GROMACS .gro file of C-alpha atoms in nm:
model
  110
    1UNK     CA    1  -2.977  -8.135   3.849
    2UNK     CA    2  -2.641  -7.961   3.818
    3UNK     CA    3  -2.376  -8.048   3.560
    4UNK     CA    4  -2.168  -8.262   3.799
    5UNK     CA    5  -2.470  -8.474   3.897
    6UNK     CA    6  -2.563  -8.525   3.531
    7UNK     CA    7  -2.210  -8.638   3.447
    8UNK     CA    8  -2.203  -8.873   3.746
    9UNK     CA    9  -2.543  -9.011   3.648
   10UNK     CA   10  -2.426  -9.081   3.292
   11UNK     CA   11  -2.103  -9.243   3.415
   12UNK     CA   12  -2.287  -9.476   3.651
   13UNK     CA   13  -2.523  -9.592   3.378
   14UNK     CA   14  -2.243  -9.702   3.144
   15UNK     CA   15  -2.031 -10.009   3.198
   16UNK     CA   16  -1.665  -9.916   3.169
   17UNK     CA   17  -1.544 -10.240   3.327
   18UNK     CA   18  -1.333 -10.319   3.021
   19UNK     CA   19  -1.150  -9.987   3.057
   20UNK     CA   20  -1.045 -10.050   3.416
   21UNK     CA   21  -0.690 -10.191   3.429
   22UNK     CA   22  -0.638 -10.545   3.551
   23UNK     CA   23  -0.518 -10.586   3.908
   24UNK     CA   24  -0.195 -10.757   4.007
   25UNK     CA   25  -0.395 -10.999   4.221
   26UNK     CA   26  -0.619 -11.088   3.926
   27UNK     CA   27  -0.319 -11.147   3.699
   28UNK     CA   28  -0.142 -11.359   3.962
   29UNK     CA   29  -0.453 -11.574   4.004
   30UNK     CA   30  -0.484 -11.621   3.627
   31UNK     CA   31  -0.117 -11.721   3.602
   32UNK     CA   32  -0.162 -11.976   3.882
   33UNK     CA   33  -0.459 -12.128   3.700
   34UNK     CA   34  -0.260 -12.142   3.376
   35UNK     CA   35   0.037 -12.306   3.546
   36UNK     CA   36  -0.174 -12.568   3.729
   37UNK     CA   37  -0.372 -12.661   3.420
   38UNK     CA   38  -0.083 -12.640   3.174
   39UNK     CA   39  -0.263 -12.383   2.958
   40UNK     CA   40  -0.107 -12.072   2.808
   41UNK     CA   41  -0.253 -11.744   2.929
   42UNK     CA   42  -0.318 -11.544   2.608
   43UNK     CA   43  -0.163 -11.200   2.577
   44UNK     CA   44  -0.499 -11.049   2.475
   45UNK     CA   45  -0.654 -11.166   2.802
   46UNK     CA   46  -0.373 -11.001   3.000
   47UNK     CA   47  -0.443 -10.657   2.856
   48UNK     CA   48  -0.818 -10.636   2.915
   49UNK     CA   49  -0.984 -10.680   3.255
   50UNK     CA   50  -1.309 -10.810   3.110
   51UNK     CA   51  -1.127 -11.062   2.888
   52UNK     CA   52  -0.912 -11.176   3.180
   53UNK     CA   53  -1.220 -11.225   3.398
   54UNK     CA   54  -1.383 -11.435   3.125
   55UNK     CA   55  -1.063 -11.639   3.082
   56UNK     CA   56  -1.046 -11.704   3.459
   57UNK     CA   57  -1.412 -11.810   3.468
   58UNK     CA   58  -1.357 -12.056   3.181
   59UNK     CA   59  -1.038 -12.211   3.322
   60UNK     CA   60  -1.073 -12.211   3.699
   61UNK     CA   61  -1.129 -12.543   3.867
   62UNK     CA   62  -1.496 -12.594   3.946
   63UNK     CA   63  -1.589 -12.651   4.306
   64UNK     CA   64  -1.685 -13.010   4.371
   65UNK     CA   65  -2.053 -13.084   4.368
   66UNK     CA   66  -2.243 -13.389   4.468
   67UNK     CA   67  -2.309 -13.601   4.770
   68UNK     CA   68  -1.974 -13.543   4.943
   69UNK     CA   69  -1.905 -13.184   4.836
   70UNK     CA   70  -1.983 -13.039   5.178
   71UNK     CA   71  -1.785 -13.297   5.378
   72UNK     CA   72  -1.470 -13.173   5.555
   73UNK     CA   73  -1.135 -13.252   5.397
   74UNK     CA   74  -0.911 -13.522   5.538
   75UNK     CA   75  -0.671 -13.249   5.655
   76UNK     CA   76  -0.954 -13.077   5.845
   77UNK     CA   77  -1.056 -13.403   6.009
   78UNK     CA   78  -0.699 -13.489   6.107
   79UNK     CA   79  -0.639 -13.143   6.249
   80UNK     CA   80  -0.965 -13.152   6.446
   81UNK     CA   81  -0.880 -13.495   6.586
   82UNK     CA   82  -0.536 -13.374   6.701
   83UNK     CA   83  -0.701 -13.078   6.875
   84UNK     CA   84  -0.956 -13.310   7.037
   85UNK     CA   85  -0.683 -13.544   7.166
   86UNK     CA   86  -0.487 -13.251   7.306
   87UNK     CA   87  -0.799 -13.119   7.483
   88UNK     CA   88  -0.914 -13.470   7.584
   89UNK     CA   89  -1.249 -13.429   7.416
   90UNK     CA   90  -1.427 -13.555   7.103
   91UNK     CA   91  -1.516 -13.389   6.778
   92UNK     CA   92  -1.899 -13.378   6.752
   93UNK     CA   93  -2.033 -13.631   6.501
   94UNK     CA   94  -2.226 -13.370   6.301
   95UNK     CA   95  -1.895 -13.196   6.222
   96UNK     CA   96  -1.791 -13.495   6.011
   97UNK     CA   97  -2.077 -13.423   5.768
   98UNK     CA   98  -2.039 -13.047   5.728
   99UNK     CA   99  -1.715 -12.864   5.649
  100UNK     CA  100  -1.856 -12.536   5.782
  101UNK     CA  101  -1.936 -12.689   6.120
  102UNK     CA  102  -1.595 -12.856   6.130
  103UNK     CA  103  -1.427 -12.524   6.057
  104UNK     CA  104  -1.624 -12.349   6.333
  105UNK     CA  105  -1.542 -12.629   6.579
  106UNK     CA  106  -1.171 -12.602   6.496
  107UNK     CA  107  -1.175 -12.222   6.532
  108UNK     CA  108  -1.349 -12.238   6.867
  109UNK     CA  109  -1.109 -12.500   7.003
  110UNK     CA  110  -0.773 -12.354   6.902
   0.00000   0.00000   0.00000
C-alpha cells in the first residue's frame, strides 16, 4: 500500500464529524426549532456540528405515533376532495387511511 492509500485508510477510520463546520441549512433548522419551542439555542451548540446535531435531536418535535399517525392530514383530504370534484371522480376509500396512498393519488391526479 502506498503512502496516500495509508493516509486515506487512517482518515476513513477516524470520526472527524465534530471538526466539520456546521452547515447553514443545519443552523437555520436549529433556529426554527428554537423559535417554535421558545428555547434558546446555546452558543456552544452553534460552534460544533456534533453538538448542534445532538441539540436538534433533543429538541425537534417528535413525529406522531399511534393509531392515527399514518392517516392523511385534513389539508390533504380537502385538497384531494377538491381535485376529485374538479375531475368528477371519487377519492378511493383506502386513501383515507394511509397518507402515502393519499399523496400518490393527489400526485397522479394533478
